Amino acid sequence: MRFQSHPMLYVLLPLCVLAIGISFYRFMVVGNYVVTYEGECDPEAQACFLGYDADSQENYYYTKIHKYAQDVYAECGPDITDCTDASICLPEDESCTVTYCSPETILEGESCSSIEIAPEAADPVITSTSTEENLP
Amino acid sequence: MICPLYPEPLFFFYVPDLPGLLYYSYVPAIIIALLVGVSVLISGRKSLLNQLLFGICISFLVWTACTLIDWTNIHSDVLLFAWSFLGPAAGFISIFSIYFTYVFLEKKDVGIKVKAVFIALLLPLLILAPSEFTLSGFNLASCDAFGFEGPMNTAYFPLLGVLAMLWILVLLVRHYRRAERGFRSQLVLMGTGIELFLFSFFVTEFLGQYLATIGFLPDSQLELYGYFGMIVFMVYISILIVRFKAFHMSLIASQALVIALLVLIASQFAFVRGTTNIILNSIALLLTATIGLVLIRGVLIEIKQREHIELLAKDLEKSNKQQIILIHFITHQIKGYVTKSRNIFSMIMEGDYGKVPEAMTPLVQEGFNSDTKGVNTIQEILNAANIKSGKVTYAQAPYDLKELTEEIIRDLKPAADTKGLDFTFETAGDTFMVTGDRPQMQNALRNLIDNSIKYTPSGSVKVTLAKENGKLHFMIQDTGVGITAEDMAHLFTEGGHGKESQKVNVESTGFGLYIVKNIIEAHKGKVWAESEGAGKGSKFIVELPT
């Protein structure tokens, strides 16, 4: 088969194989992508997003976490359920964001848990949610 | 990572909580695409059209398999890996559809420039498939990557779909105008099928996600309806296969396609829930089985008949070719013998071998006349065979038709005088210049006048030449045997003898008027005959451009 009569085959087939290989390496081997999920949140100490579990018919509280998949995998394995490290940013995390509920971060259809903080607390405005990056 | 809120699928793909429509739209589309694609490829591996249809089916299969994984799987790495190929798969569907339409319409491969455009359009999708321009992350809470899709997924491949629809539409419209009537039905079937497929595939996909994003619809389930477009396309392709024998599919492959439909409906038992649905599906299966069997028998008979007719046509064509070769061989040989004999008679008559005894002269003359007729008859058969095989070439040179007619009249006058006919030539004008092959035209006009003289036992033969409405009209009117309506129908065909004419001229080959018609038409003219019936004379008119 000559290149001139089958240029699509000669160009696109190697590229397909290459794309499959790189994609497999990125997503399946190294986990080079961001994951976002709901982290644990204490409504008495933090401004949490308010969620509703239809199965248990109860409210629950959460923060929004952004982390690299490879960091989460190293800290918790494939399942983040009951993994406390998944809900906080660790120093070794390449990139990590924990988003608390606030008027700036809340989206349509979401709601916040509203709490009062003790006057001796370092940050008096804890009812307004803050976004912390690389928290210890 | 595992989506913590979702259950693991059973048998890799099955999740009981997912909408049943997901499986109704995906599973039949995948099975039909696979069956048709593979059947078409097996029936003609070297045909580019078959390869491209297979390419469309495989790209669609990759798309649906990846989407099904995205709907059912809960592992973010598997999901993203599959998700990253939605764009390239959709891109291949678009480009293969355009390429397929080109080859279907043109019956040949596209040029290198068009291929370069196809490659250029697909390159970004493939190169950027593993990059953040396609996907950057994953939402474990909702178990999807909608918020992390890059421009390749949100804009590029949907636009490629729109481009494919428009491109194909332009191709179809352009070809429809110049297509033959028989091919137009195929063009409409294929065009409607592929446009419906692309429209339902890309537009419902885009609308489903867009309307869900703006909150108009609760979810993107609308996109699931888009996959029925593939079934519609495959049904159109099946009609093309059975009705027009497109894709050169064999009889077995056509039967397999019908059986596949039965298997498909039977497979729905795996998904239907509730007694009513099971009863309805059973009725549908029973009806389809009955109608399918009748259809298979019908298709079997039709295809067998068509194959038989095609075989006969091929045999006939072969036989015709052999016949022409045989005619050429025989007539050339015989013409050689008769011409030699005619020349010998001619030399004897001219006294080359001494004075011919008086008693022998009529005999020699008779031999000479007989051989002359023989040579003319053989030449006529040869001319007809040459015309039929397309071996005749016509010169293009100006000449005066009036002068040519006068020359023929002079030649044939003795024959008319012998029969006591009133043989006249009338014309109004000095010159009648035309462009064409003078000897061929002389042969045609001479044939017409000679015929009139032969088939007119008594009375007159009148030749006229005139200019009318910018055209030349050459007409021969006689008071001869005339032409019946039955004879008129095959007057200018090969061997088209008239019943009355055979009574008068038993030596006629029947090729004369066939040759005349071909010569006149080669000069962009027309020839026809008029007669009120047997015994009422006839009129032959030749119309030529000036």
XYZ file of C-alpha atoms in Angstrom:
682
model
C 0.000 0.000 0.000
C 1.430 3.349 -1.034
C 1.196 6.472 1.123
C -0.388 8.533 -1.668
C -3.296 6.128 -2.116
C -3.944 5.665 1.629
C -2.735 8.843 3.364
C -5.551 8.752 5.930
C -4.557 5.280 7.041
C -0.863 6.180 7.285
C -1.456 9.396 9.250
C -4.531 8.695 11.352
C -3.967 5.088 12.413
C -0.610 5.742 14.178
C -2.135 8.848 15.748
C -5.103 6.815 17.039
C -2.745 4.259 18.595
C -0.634 7.075 20.090
C -3.706 8.891 21.462
C -5.013 5.672 23.044
C -1.593 5.016 24.603
C -1.137 8.532 25.999
C -4.727 8.691 27.228
C -4.349 5.318 28.926
C -1.101 6.464 30.577
C -2.605 9.785 31.718
C -5.893 8.553 33.127
C -5.301 4.904 34.031
C -1.609 4.823 35.038
C -0.590 8.171 36.576
C -4.020 9.690 37.275
C -2.972 13.089 35.970
C -6.311 14.876 36.373
C -8.257 16.813 38.967
C -11.040 15.236 40.971
C -13.700 17.161 42.750
C -15.827 15.641 45.501
C -17.657 16.333 48.731
C -15.396 16.349 51.782
C -16.347 15.964 55.423
C -17.462 19.112 57.214
C -18.328 19.913 60.833
C -21.262 22.346 60.844
C -20.417 23.449 64.391
C -16.945 24.626 63.458
C -17.069 25.309 59.727
C -19.393 26.836 57.160
C -20.589 23.784 55.314
C -22.663 23.203 52.234
C -25.952 21.555 53.120
C -26.892 18.354 51.292
C -29.853 15.976 51.463
C -29.528 12.208 51.373
C -32.665 10.812 49.757
C -31.961 7.259 50.992
C -31.641 8.090 54.692
C -33.887 11.158 54.306
C -31.445 13.219 56.366
C -29.383 16.366 55.838
C -25.604 16.127 55.680
C -22.800 18.692 55.551
C -19.921 18.890 53.147
C -17.125 20.992 51.664
C -16.057 20.960 48.044
C -12.610 19.479 47.520
C -10.388 19.786 44.434
C -7.326 17.545 44.404
C -5.114 15.737 41.960
C -6.326 12.177 41.508
C -2.799 10.804 42.049
C -2.614 12.520 45.508
C -6.030 11.220 46.549
C -5.079 7.737 45.380
C -1.836 7.864 47.373
C -3.645 9.042 50.507
C -6.845 6.981 50.393
C -6.605 4.359 47.645
C -9.387 4.086 45.047
C -12.226 4.747 47.526
C -12.428 8.028 49.455
C -15.296 6.871 51.698
C -14.232 7.107 55.352
C -10.821 8.576 54.394
C -10.194 11.666 56.509
C -7.116 12.719 54.511
C -9.349 13.145 51.476
C -11.217 16.000 53.169
C -8.176 18.125 53.971
C -5.241 19.534 52.076
C -1.910 17.931 52.969
C 1.532 19.562 52.500
C 2.576 16.947 49.968
C -0.484 17.573 47.783
C 0.546 19.025 44.438
C -2.554 21.174 44.298
C -5.495 21.180 46.650
C -8.494 23.417 47.314
C -11.141 23.097 50.005
C -14.123 25.341 49.373
C -16.421 26.277 52.222
C -19.884 27.643 51.790
C -20.196 31.422 51.369
C -22.232 33.847 49.258
C -19.279 33.927 46.830
C -18.986 30.152 46.465
C -22.600 29.063 46.679
C -24.297 28.063 43.430
C -27.972 28.075 42.472
C -29.849 25.266 44.251
C -27.226 24.924 46.996
C -27.551 26.060 50.612
C -25.179 26.719 53.497
C -25.252 25.720 57.146
C -25.247 28.972 59.148
C -23.393 28.987 62.536
C -22.254 31.519 65.156
C -18.613 31.399 66.264
C -17.271 32.075 69.746
C -15.907 35.669 70.247
C -12.467 34.366 71.326
C -11.994 32.571 68.025
C -9.162 33.799 65.861
C -11.360 34.500 62.891
C -14.632 36.110 63.953
C -16.199 35.948 60.567
C -16.346 32.151 60.323
C -19.994 32.231 59.187
C -18.714 33.546 55.901
C -16.981 30.655 54.312
C -13.363 30.938 53.293
C -11.411 29.048 50.736
C -8.191 27.540 52.011
C -5.435 26.259 49.826
C -2.813 23.746 50.984
C -4.164 23.705 54.493
C -2.171 21.599 56.917
C -11.216 6.702 42.084
C -14.629 5.257 42.706
C -17.751 7.407 42.684
C -18.851 6.813 46.298
C -22.556 7.460 45.726
C -23.118 5.018 42.828
C -23.296 1.195 42.688
C -20.935 -0.981 40.657
C -22.534 -2.121 37.365
C -23.461 -5.772 36.857
C -21.729 -7.498 33.919
C -19.704 -4.271 33.418
C -22.617 -2.399 31.765
C -25.872 -3.146 33.556
C -27.191 -0.879 36.322
C -30.816 -1.560 37.364
C -31.451 2.052 38.447
C -30.570 3.566 35.066
C -33.393 4.473 32.638
C -34.525 1.526 30.477
C -34.389 3.813 27.427
C -30.593 3.772 27.732
C -30.463 0.092 26.815
C -33.354 0.282 24.311
C -31.514 2.934 22.318
C -27.917 1.700 22.710
C -28.122 -2.079 22.447
C -30.124 -2.339 19.170
C -28.044 0.441 17.614
C -24.783 -1.309 18.527
C -25.968 -4.751 17.329
C -27.405 -3.461 14.037
C -24.390 -1.253 13.293
C -22.060 -4.159 13.975
C -24.084 -6.648 11.903
C -24.540 -4.370 8.902
C -20.949 -3.092 9.037
C -19.399 -6.549 9.228
C -21.806 -8.070 6.640
C -21.080 -5.271 4.176
C -17.315 -5.546 4.700
C -17.303 -9.338 4.316
C -19.314 -9.106 1.105
C -16.808 -6.727 -0.512
C -13.557 -6.254 1.362
C -11.878 -4.416 -1.509
C -14.754 -2.019 -2.157
C -13.974 1.440 -0.764
C -17.679 2.155 -0.253
C -18.040 -0.984 1.881
C -14.902 -0.102 3.844
C -16.248 3.391 4.573
C -19.634 2.108 5.720
C -17.751 -0.276 7.989
C -15.715 2.717 9.220
C -18.905 4.641 10.086
C -20.297 1.604 11.923
C -17.083 1.025 13.889
C -16.785 4.744 14.825
C -20.416 4.664 15.968
C -19.709 1.487 17.899
C -16.734 3.125 19.668
C -18.896 6.170 20.480
C -21.805 4.151 21.889
C -19.514 1.769 23.808
C -17.649 4.743 25.358
C -20.938 6.522 26.186
C -22.377 3.355 27.713
C -19.253 3.074 29.882
C -19.700 6.730 30.888
C -23.312 6.087 31.861
C -22.702 2.906 33.839
C -19.116 2.776 35.128
C -18.090 4.301 38.490
C -14.274 4.269 38.132
C -13.074 7.774 37.263
C -9.953 6.541 35.415
C -11.937 4.123 33.191
C -14.620 6.746 32.675
C -12.194 9.482 31.646
C -10.247 7.131 29.389
C -13.494 6.233 27.575
C -14.739 9.861 27.654
C -11.570 11.140 25.960
C -12.484 9.181 22.793
C -15.990 10.550 22.348
C -14.613 13.497 20.353
C -12.388 11.465 17.991
C -15.169 8.869 17.481
C -17.698 11.601 16.631
C -15.112 13.252 14.361
C -14.556 9.989 12.484
C -18.342 9.542 12.123
C -18.561 13.022 10.514
C -15.579 12.607 8.182
C -16.390 9.016 7.184
C -19.984 10.118 6.435
C -18.741 12.855 4.068
C -16.187 10.491 2.481
C -18.859 7.760 2.139
C -21.259 10.199 0.440
C -18.533 11.301 -1.999
C -17.715 7.720 -3.013
C -21.395 6.716 -3.185
C -22.155 9.612 -5.535
C -18.978 9.725 -7.640
C -18.372 5.948 -7.720
C -14.646 6.635 -7.228
C -12.176 7.668 -4.544
C -11.720 11.339 -3.617
C -8.596 13.274 -4.581
C -5.536 13.785 -2.403
C -6.567 17.387 -1.592
C -9.927 16.328 -0.136
C -8.155 13.610 1.854
C -5.746 16.255 3.176
C -8.747 18.328 4.329
C -10.208 15.250 6.075
C -6.890 14.600 7.847
C -6.561 18.284 8.834
C -10.054 18.243 10.363
C -9.377 15.071 12.371
C -5.831 15.887 13.531
C -6.791 18.293 16.396
C -9.250 15.770 17.817
C -6.659 12.979 17.889
C -3.665 15.028 19.010
C -5.588 16.787 21.777
C -7.660 13.760 22.901
C -5.405 12.978 25.903
C -4.913 16.679 26.797
C -6.746 19.198 28.968
C -8.283 20.700 25.808
C -10.519 17.631 25.871
C -10.816 16.723 29.573
C -9.201 18.165 32.682
C -10.902 16.472 35.596
C -13.708 14.475 37.121
C -16.572 15.070 39.546
C -16.794 12.113 41.933
C -20.014 13.463 43.478
C -22.030 13.401 40.229
C -19.767 10.755 38.659
C -19.231 12.660 35.398
C -16.819 15.032 33.683
C -19.293 17.561 32.266
C -17.751 20.473 34.195
C -14.256 19.557 32.986
C -14.785 19.271 29.237
C -12.457 21.375 27.097
C -13.192 23.154 23.785
C -12.547 20.017 21.723
C -15.579 18.362 23.322
C -17.812 21.383 23.866
C -17.312 23.100 20.499
C -15.049 21.359 17.963
C -16.705 17.995 17.401
C -20.301 19.334 17.486
C -19.253 21.892 14.853
C -17.659 19.109 12.807
C -21.048 17.354 12.883
C -22.789 20.467 11.570
C -20.110 20.835 8.878
C -20.668 17.207 7.814
C -24.446 17.708 7.526
C -24.052 20.841 5.384
C -21.244 19.378 3.246
C -23.274 16.225 2.518
C -26.389 18.292 1.757
C -24.497 20.372 -0.823
C -23.065 17.193 -2.404
C -26.510 15.587 -2.578
C -28.190 18.631 -4.149
C -25.410 19.045 -6.719
C -25.487 15.393 -7.737
C -29.281 15.070 -7.721
C -29.556 17.608 -10.555
C -27.333 15.675 -12.919
C -28.109 12.120 -11.734
C -29.927 9.626 -13.931
C -33.509 8.864 -12.944
C -32.659 5.340 -11.705
C -29.843 6.593 -9.471
C -31.945 9.433 -8.059
C -34.003 7.051 -5.887
C -30.795 5.571 -4.463
C -29.422 9.068 -3.896
C -32.570 10.175 -2.035
C -32.587 7.012 0.113
C -28.923 7.214 1.057
C -29.019 11.009 1.491
C -32.098 10.973 3.731
C -30.667 8.087 5.772
C -27.276 9.653 6.413
C -28.654 13.152 7.082
C -31.244 11.781 9.534
C -28.521 9.796 11.243
C -26.172 12.785 11.600
C -29.003 15.128 12.624
C -30.353 12.820 15.317
C -26.833 11.947 16.472
C -25.353 15.438 16.793
C -28.414 17.631 17.348
C -30.114 15.527 20.054
C -26.719 15.078 21.739
C -26.159 18.843 21.776
C -29.775 19.740 22.657
C -29.982 17.103 25.424
C -26.927 18.495 27.188
C -27.728 22.172 26.499
C -31.357 21.996 27.705
C -30.261 20.083 30.820
C -27.548 22.673 31.535
C -29.948 25.645 31.313
C -32.441 23.767 33.478
C -35.132 23.399 30.808
C -34.950 19.592 31.149
C -34.229 17.699 34.390
C -31.465 15.610 32.747
C -29.768 14.909 29.409
C -31.842 11.785 28.615
C -32.990 13.435 25.367
C -29.636 12.474 23.820
C -30.596 8.799 24.162
C -33.212 9.229 21.425
C -30.455 10.267 19.030
C -29.144 6.731 18.760
C -32.327 5.574 17.020
C -30.966 7.594 14.064
C -28.352 4.868 13.522
C -31.099 2.231 13.293
C -32.946 4.401 10.735
C -29.720 4.817 8.723
C -29.052 1.090 8.780
C -32.647 0.387 7.651
C -32.068 2.756 4.682
C -28.783 1.015 3.936
C -30.573 -2.366 4.105
C -33.180 -1.117 1.603
C -30.344 -0.032 -0.698
C -28.755 -3.463 -0.331
C -31.941 -5.432 -1.036
C -33.690 -3.088 -3.484
C -30.741 -1.811 -5.519
C -28.100 -4.426 -4.717
C -25.842 -1.629 -3.534
C -22.660 -2.683 -1.692
C -22.696 -5.966 -3.679
C -24.006 -7.929 -0.718
C -24.614 -11.595 -1.292
C -27.911 -13.387 -0.850
C -26.769 -14.922 2.436
C -25.799 -11.533 3.849
C -29.240 -10.109 2.959
C -30.942 -12.984 4.750
C -28.664 -12.552 7.766
C -29.740 -8.939 7.995
C -33.431 -9.868 8.251
C -32.668 -12.568 10.816
C -30.680 -10.009 12.817
C -33.845 -7.968 13.312
C -35.529 -11.009 14.842
C -32.583 -11.630 17.158
C -32.709 -7.988 18.145
C -36.362 -8.058 19.184
C -35.798 -11.341 21.009
C -32.918 -9.719 22.898
C -35.333 -7.128 24.278
C -36.648 -9.836 26.655
C -33.478 -9.218 28.667
C -34.610 -5.654 29.401
C -38.430 -5.641 29.467
C -40.097 -5.557 32.864
C -43.742 -6.289 33.691
C -46.192 -8.815 32.269
C -47.753 -6.360 29.795
C -44.367 -5.513 28.299
C -43.418 -9.176 28.024
C -46.732 -9.966 26.241
C -46.316 -6.993 23.887
C -42.730 -7.978 23.100
C -43.841 -11.579 22.450
C -46.515 -10.372 19.997
C -43.945 -8.131 18.291
C -41.531 -11.058 18.016
C -44.213 -13.371 16.600
C -45.371 -10.804 14.037
C -41.811 -9.940 13.018
C -40.938 -13.624 12.728
C -43.901 -14.274 10.428
C -43.429 -11.153 8.306
C -39.656 -11.691 8.322
C -39.987 -15.217 6.970
C -42.340 -14.055 4.215
C -39.918 -11.241 3.443
C -36.931 -13.584 3.291
C -38.766 -15.811 0.820
C -39.725 -12.764 -1.262
C -36.193 -11.400 -1.226
C -34.841 -14.844 -2.081
C -37.060 -15.142 -5.144
C -36.413 -11.556 -6.244
C -32.650 -11.798 -5.870
C -32.534 -15.184 -7.615
C -34.597 -13.817 -10.500
C -32.426 -10.737 -10.756
C -29.242 -12.798 -10.702
C -30.692 -15.059 -13.400
C -31.593 -12.070 -15.578
C -28.151 -10.550 -15.061
C -26.560 -13.857 -16.035
C -28.695 -14.018 -19.189
C -27.814 -10.410 -20.033
C -24.104 -11.187 -19.636
C -24.457 -14.281 -21.851
C -26.339 -12.232 -24.433
C -23.697 -9.512 -24.427
C -20.954 -12.105 -24.827
C -22.885 -13.820 -27.579
C -23.457 -10.486 -29.370
C -19.762 -9.689 -29.254
C -18.899 -13.116 -30.621
C -21.562 -12.691 -33.301
C -20.071 -9.366 -34.433
C -16.595 -10.914 -34.565
C -18.002 -13.824 -36.598
C -19.876 -11.491 -38.977
C -16.690 -9.489 -39.548
C -14.672 -12.600 -40.208
C -17.181 -14.221 -42.544
C -18.137 -11.079 -44.456
C -14.505 -10.038 -44.926
C -13.650 -13.470 -46.277
C -16.739 -13.740 -48.490
C -16.392 -10.153 -49.676
C -12.864 -11.046 -50.809
C -14.059 -14.063 -52.811
C -17.030 -12.271 -54.384
C -15.006 -9.164 -55.227
C -12.391 -11.347 -56.929
C -15.093 -13.116 -58.924
C -16.718 -9.749 -59.837
C -13.364 -8.422 -61.064
C -12.883 -11.518 -63.214
C -16.348 -11.019 -64.790
C -15.521 -7.355 -65.313
C -12.219 -8.165 -67.051
C -13.923 -10.776 -69.258
C -16.632 -8.252 -70.216
C -14.043 -5.587 -71.015
C -12.287 -8.036 -73.341
C -9.049 -8.434 -71.392
C -9.019 -12.108 -72.340
C -10.163 -11.633 -75.906
C -13.574 -11.099 -77.474
C -16.415 -12.730 -75.557
C -18.613 -14.980 -77.706
C -22.051 -13.431 -78.227
C -23.876 -16.379 -76.676
C -21.781 -16.047 -73.541
C -22.214 -12.260 -73.008
C -25.608 -12.368 -71.165
C -24.221 -15.054 -68.869
C -21.103 -13.006 -68.011
C -23.248 -9.894 -67.514
C -25.543 -11.847 -65.192
C -22.496 -13.095 -63.217
C -21.150 -9.552 -62.951
C -24.526 -8.133 -61.767
C -24.974 -10.949 -59.258
C -21.490 -10.416 -57.793
C -22.060 -6.640 -57.620
C -25.253 -7.227 -55.619
C -23.346 -9.670 -53.422
C -20.567 -7.153 -52.698
C -23.152 -4.439 -51.875
C -25.076 -6.788 -49.547
C -21.925 -7.836 -47.711
C -20.822 -4.197 -47.438
C -24.209 -3.294 -45.927
C -23.906 -6.017 -43.265
C -20.337 -4.913 -42.548
C -21.424 -1.276 -42.207
C -24.197 -2.218 -39.758
C -21.776 -4.316 -37.675
C -19.244 -1.465 -37.633
C -21.914 1.035 -36.529
C -23.101 -1.291 -33.774
C -19.607 -1.849 -32.423
C -18.877 1.900 -32.577
C -15.997 1.500 -35.035
C -17.278 4.126 -37.488
C -15.684 7.566 -37.387
C -17.171 10.555 -39.217
C -15.093 13.261 -40.919
C -16.090 16.891 -40.482
C -15.773 18.898 -43.704
C -18.086 21.354 -45.489
C -19.812 20.241 -48.702
C -22.846 21.159 -50.836
C -25.797 18.868 -50.208
C -27.482 19.974 -53.428
C -24.464 18.919 -55.475
C -24.345 15.600 -53.615
C -28.058 14.952 -54.236
C -27.710 15.749 -57.937
C -24.836 13.282 -58.146
C -26.958 10.522 -56.551
C -29.922 11.372 -58.805
C -27.688 11.048 -61.861
C -26.432 7.649 -60.696
C -29.890 6.257 -59.954
C -31.805 7.741 -62.880
C -31.111 4.758 -65.178
C -32.683 2.393 -62.595
C -35.784 4.621 -62.299
C -36.052 4.984 -66.074
C -35.853 1.204 -66.513
C -38.984 0.896 -64.301
C -40.681 3.771 -66.133
C -40.949 5.934 -63.015
C -41.436 9.689 -63.039
C -38.157 10.510 -61.176
C -37.742 14.204 -60.339
C -35.574 16.458 -58.170
C -36.788 19.887 -57.007
C -34.921 22.476 -55.032
C -35.180 26.197 -54.285
C -31.728 27.626 -53.706
C -28.221 27.701 -55.136
C -26.210 25.951 -52.456
C -26.997 23.917 -49.358
C -23.764 23.898 -47.399
C -23.485 21.427 -44.542
C -20.597 20.065 -42.473
C -20.007 16.341 -42.086
C -18.786 13.171 -43.733
C -19.686 13.428 -47.430
C -19.196 9.735 -48.390
C -21.248 8.557 -45.394
C -24.042 11.044 -46.164
C -23.958 9.965 -49.788
C -24.372 6.366 -48.651
C -27.392 7.317 -46.465
C -29.231 9.480 -49.042
C -28.510 7.062 -51.859
C -29.947 4.266 -49.738
C -33.185 6.227 -49.178
C -33.664 7.138 -52.858
C -32.672 3.646 -53.995
C -35.249 2.190 -51.589
C -37.998 4.394 -53.007
C -37.145 3.320 -56.540
C -37.045 -0.352 -55.530
C -40.357 -0.252 -53.638
C -42.265 1.777 -56.218
C -43.555 -0.566 -58.956
C -45.116 2.319 -60.908
C -45.855 6.017 -60.567
C -43.359 8.589 -59.296
C -40.415 9.231 -57.001
C -39.996 12.880 -56.115
C -36.902 14.213 -54.333
C -36.954 17.735 -52.831
C -34.387 19.777 -50.958
C -35.378 22.911 -49.039
C -34.463 25.167 -46.127
C -37.046 25.470 -43.345
C -36.662 27.258 -40.007
C -32.884 27.300 -40.302
C -32.716 23.575 -41.091
C -32.251 21.572 -44.282
C -35.066 19.265 -45.308
C -34.332 16.438 -47.718
C -37.492 14.591 -48.718
C -38.315 11.611 -50.945
C -41.960 11.053 -51.760
C -43.078 7.999 -53.720
C -46.230 6.244 -54.848
C -44.857 2.828 -53.833
C -45.935 -0.044 -51.609
C -46.326 2.179 -48.540
C -45.711 1.253 -44.911
C -48.192 -0.310 -42.489
C -48.407 0.970 -38.879
C -46.965 -2.351 -37.684
C -43.915 -2.065 -39.972
C -43.455 1.615 -39.107
C -42.650 0.675 -35.477
C -39.445 -1.212 -36.408
C -38.575 0.496 -39.669
C -35.212 1.917 -38.574
C -34.140 -1.028 -36.415
C -31.600 -3.759 -37.201
C -33.130 -6.232 -39.654
C -36.367 -4.226 -39.617
C -38.007 -5.557 -42.793
C -41.493 -4.392 -43.690
C -43.987 -7.099 -44.704
C -44.877 -5.302 -47.944
C -41.247 -4.494 -48.752
C -40.195 -8.148 -48.501
C -42.728 -9.051 -51.175
C -41.028 -6.579 -53.514
C -37.354 -6.935 -52.523
C -36.498 -10.397 -51.230
C -32.776 -9.627 -51.215
C -33.086 -6.879 -48.588
C -30.748 -7.325 -45.606
C -32.943 -5.169 -43.365
C -29.901 -3.142 -42.286
C -30.299 -0.293 -44.812
C -32.520 2.065 -42.800
C -30.678 1.183 -39.573
C -27.452 2.416 -41.189
C -29.235 5.522 -42.564
C -30.594 6.437 -39.117
C -27.164 6.068 -37.487
C -25.429 8.174 -40.133
C -28.055 10.952 -39.956
C -27.983 10.999 -36.153
C -24.184 11.117 -36.191
C -24.627 14.358 -38.175
C -26.958 15.674 -35.437
C -29.939 15.248 -37.748
C -33.235 13.364 -37.712
C -34.844 10.935 -40.124
C -38.379 9.664 -40.124
C -40.971 8.136 -42.415
C -44.620 8.909 -43.089
C -47.177 6.730 -44.832
C -50.919 6.380 -44.820
C -50.632 2.602 -45.070
C -50.005 -0.297 -47.414
C -50.300 0.651 -51.104
C -50.552 4.381 -50.354
C -46.940 5.417 -50.954
C -44.459 6.767 -48.451
C -42.453 9.787 -47.556
C -38.955 9.825 -45.988
C -37.742 13.071 -44.477
C -34.214 13.925 -43.368
C -33.680 17.048 -41.277
C -30.120 18.356 -40.950
C -28.657 21.349 -39.140
C -27.143 24.070 -41.361
